[in-house]
Amino acid sequence: MSSASPSTVSLVTTPTPRPKRATVHDVAVEAGVSRGTVSRYVNGERYVSASAREAIEAAILKVGYVPNTAARNLVMQRSQAVGFIVHEPHSLFVEDPNIGEILLGANTALSEADYQMAVLIVDSERDTERVARYLSGGLVDGVIIVSARAYDPISRVVERLNLPAAYVGHPPGASTASFVTIDNRGSARAITERLAATGRRRIGMIAAALDRDSGADRLAGFTEALGDRFDERLVEPVALYSYSAGRDAMQALLERAPDVDGVFAASDAVAAGAMEALRAAGRRVPDDVGVVGFDDSAWAKRTLPGLSTVRQPAAGLGRQAALLVLGQLRGEAGAQEVQLESEVVWRDSA
Amino acid sequence: MSSASPSTVSLVTTPTPRPKRATVHDVAVEAGVSRGTVSRYVNGERYVSASAREAIEAAILKVGYVPNTAARNLVMQRSQAVGFIVHEPHSLFVEDPNIGEILLGANTALSEADYQMAVLIVDSERDTERVARYLSGGLVDGVIIVSARAYDPISRVVERLNLPAAYVGHPPGASTASFVTIDNRGSARAITERLAATGRRRIGMIAAALDRDSGADRLAGFTEALGDRFDERLVEPVALYSYSAGRDAMQALLERAPDVDGVFAASDAVAAGAMEALRAAGRRVPDDVGVVGFDDSAWAKRTLPGLSTVRQPAAGLGRQAALLVLGQLRGEAGAQEVQLESEVVWRDSA
DNA sequence: TTGTACGCGTTATCAT
DNA sequence: ATGATAACGCGTACAA
């Protein structure tokens, strides 16, 4: 059972008779009324006689009419849709434990307002151009952007088009766009303080993704919390919020500073990796070393002992971003900055 | 730092001057040529004189023209976009370790063919109707559907519209649509056989999601592999592919059959839960009990010891589904059934 | 209450 | 090589 070419089986072979779809016109002639009347009926306006209504209903059923949204969008000058753009999807979709909740939160809010959400993935140069075209084409009335990078072409397009937009996380560059975040810095400070309150004297941090503001802010909060006791030799930076990075970093940290008795990992995945390294080194958690993480993802509940961490209101982030866009769609002017409250979850790892 | 209402800060308050976008017409008058010529230039056709080209390029830059895709779609009768529909998103986005890879695989294939992928989430009744309208509206030329349920309204719409479609997993009902799967049954058989080959005599299974074909097929493969040695009292069924379900099920199984020395869990998450229960019961893995899972997700690499499991070609599933749709779009007729090969990954848990 | 006619922004056909 | 002009399918003043 090794990886091989897929086995294919043909089932049927009807020559795909692409059917031409019925239009308002077809319904009109079938019902013996004018196109205008049909259009009014479809859009639920008043001033449609009972007789006309019946005839139209029957006609619609008979010819199998479904309105063409593209045509409607064209004349209405709006699409009743909002794009959800996700960058760097490899780290996001596969690693980020929050992306799913963010998506669902945004979708719920948009759905309630009768907007369709279309998730657009940017995973290559081609994607960038194509998505830019898509946005330019009037297929969405606004966008939610998650994890944008600095000098992001997509952000530029959005700005140039003057498209109502909201970012999840800090928008790149100096753009004055709406965005929603959590207080990474304050949360990091809070959990570090609680870790210190357990009596730890030599507290280190495995910092990750310092090129993103989330990563940088968490380190800043950590530094703030420790004040005088901060020792930069106890900070081990890694590139990604990943399990293996956490494991390797903890190993390095243990070598450089064998006396660490507390660790703040920049994410739960990192923390889980760190705990593995600690176990391998014969250190007990929390007895010898206290560990805290960030995210309250599935990792936090499956470590042994359970991981103390910071809970992000992921669905709330998506929901707020959606509300921000909807507000702009309603004409509410001005960029808004929304900060959602996070929460320290105390378990047994510290 | 408790969950509270979001703090909001207003940054600017310009009254959103929704700008009217330039059209082909504007470019034409600016460049002193006809709309037809502009259109030809934009679409890279031949027969555009150098002088016209220059004038048009300048005009486009000056008026800031971007083509309107909605209008183009209307006249071209195609959108160059494919919908990716995901159901039951709560279990999918939040729990399914493969969904991200499937999305990316599909996106890559579509992107190469210059198609835009739009992910549509169905999370409520409202969503169902809205997405159905969206599909009916001509905004996508085809669809990829993952995790459809039987009697799914969306599937009905797709069928009625005769929209080119491909399912990831078995399509519901008796529809003769294209789909791509892995051989759940064969894979389950293979890994069970390898587990048996390690000398285990009393092999049980924690079966999950028996109402889906993936779950049912895995159980079938397990049964096949054991043949005469199959003992239905060693099968513990649970509803979801979840960690906690695995833990509880393993506990129940241990009580009912303390002599189990091998367990096939229907997914890695389930297996991880089972391993936790075994540890709590004082059983060593793999010494006392061998454990194998399914998925080769992040769970498998973070259990201790590493989990032997079945690797799904998740990205390949998405890619193949996309290729299936693209084939239909090119006019290749007939429903296709593609089965991708999976692979047993042997680690230390058995 | 209903029909007519125009416009949304683009591509396609056909002369020129 | 280019310019009219007719679609594409729909909403909507305006007239009736």
JSON list of C-alpha atoms in Angstrom, two decimals, chain B residues 5 22 64 90 104 120 138 158 170 183 215 252 257 270 299 304:
[
{"chain": "B", "resi": 5, "resn": "SER", "atom": "CA", "xyz": [-17.35, 43.98, 25.84]},
{"chain": "B", "resi": 22, "resn": "ALA", "atom": "CA", "xyz": [-14.04, 54.02, -14.70]},
{"chain": "B", "resi": 64, "resn": "GLY", "atom": "CA", "xyz": [-7.72, 54.24, -13.21]},
{"chain": "B", "resi": 90, "resn": "HIS", "atom": "CA", "xyz": [-17.91, 22.96, 13.16]},
{"chain": "B", "resi": 104, "resn": "LEU", "atom": "CA", "xyz": [-4.88, 24.11, -0.45]},
{"chain": "B", "resi": 120, "resn": "LEU", "atom": "CA", "xyz": [-18.56, 28.72, 0.65]},
{"chain": "B", "resi": 138, "resn": "GLY", "atom": "CA", "xyz": [-23.85, 31.88, -12.39]},
{"chain": "B", "resi": 158, "resn": "VAL", "atom": "CA", "xyz": [-26.16, 21.36, -7.89]},
{"chain": "B", "resi": 170, "resn": "HIS", "atom": "CA", "xyz": [-18.79, 9.60, -1.25]},
{"chain": "B", "resi": 183, "resn": "ASP", "atom": "CA", "xyz": [-9.62, 3.36, 0.30]},
{"chain": "B", "resi": 215, "resn": "GLY", "atom": "CA", "xyz": [-16.34, 5.41, 9.60]},
{"chain": "B", "resi": 252, "resn": "ALA", "atom": "CA", "xyz": [-15.17, 1.44, 28.69]},
{"chain": "B", "resi": 257, "resn": "ALA", "atom": "CA", "xyz": [-12.29, -6.54, 28.19]},
{"chain": "B", "resi": 270, "resn": "VAL", "atom": "CA", "xyz": [-9.43, 9.11, 19.01]},
{"chain": "B", "resi": 299, "resn": "TRP", "atom": "CA", "xyz": [-1.89, 14.30, 16.85]},
{"chain": "B", "resi": 304, "resn": "LEU", "atom": "CA", "xyz": [4.27, 9.59, 23.25]}
]
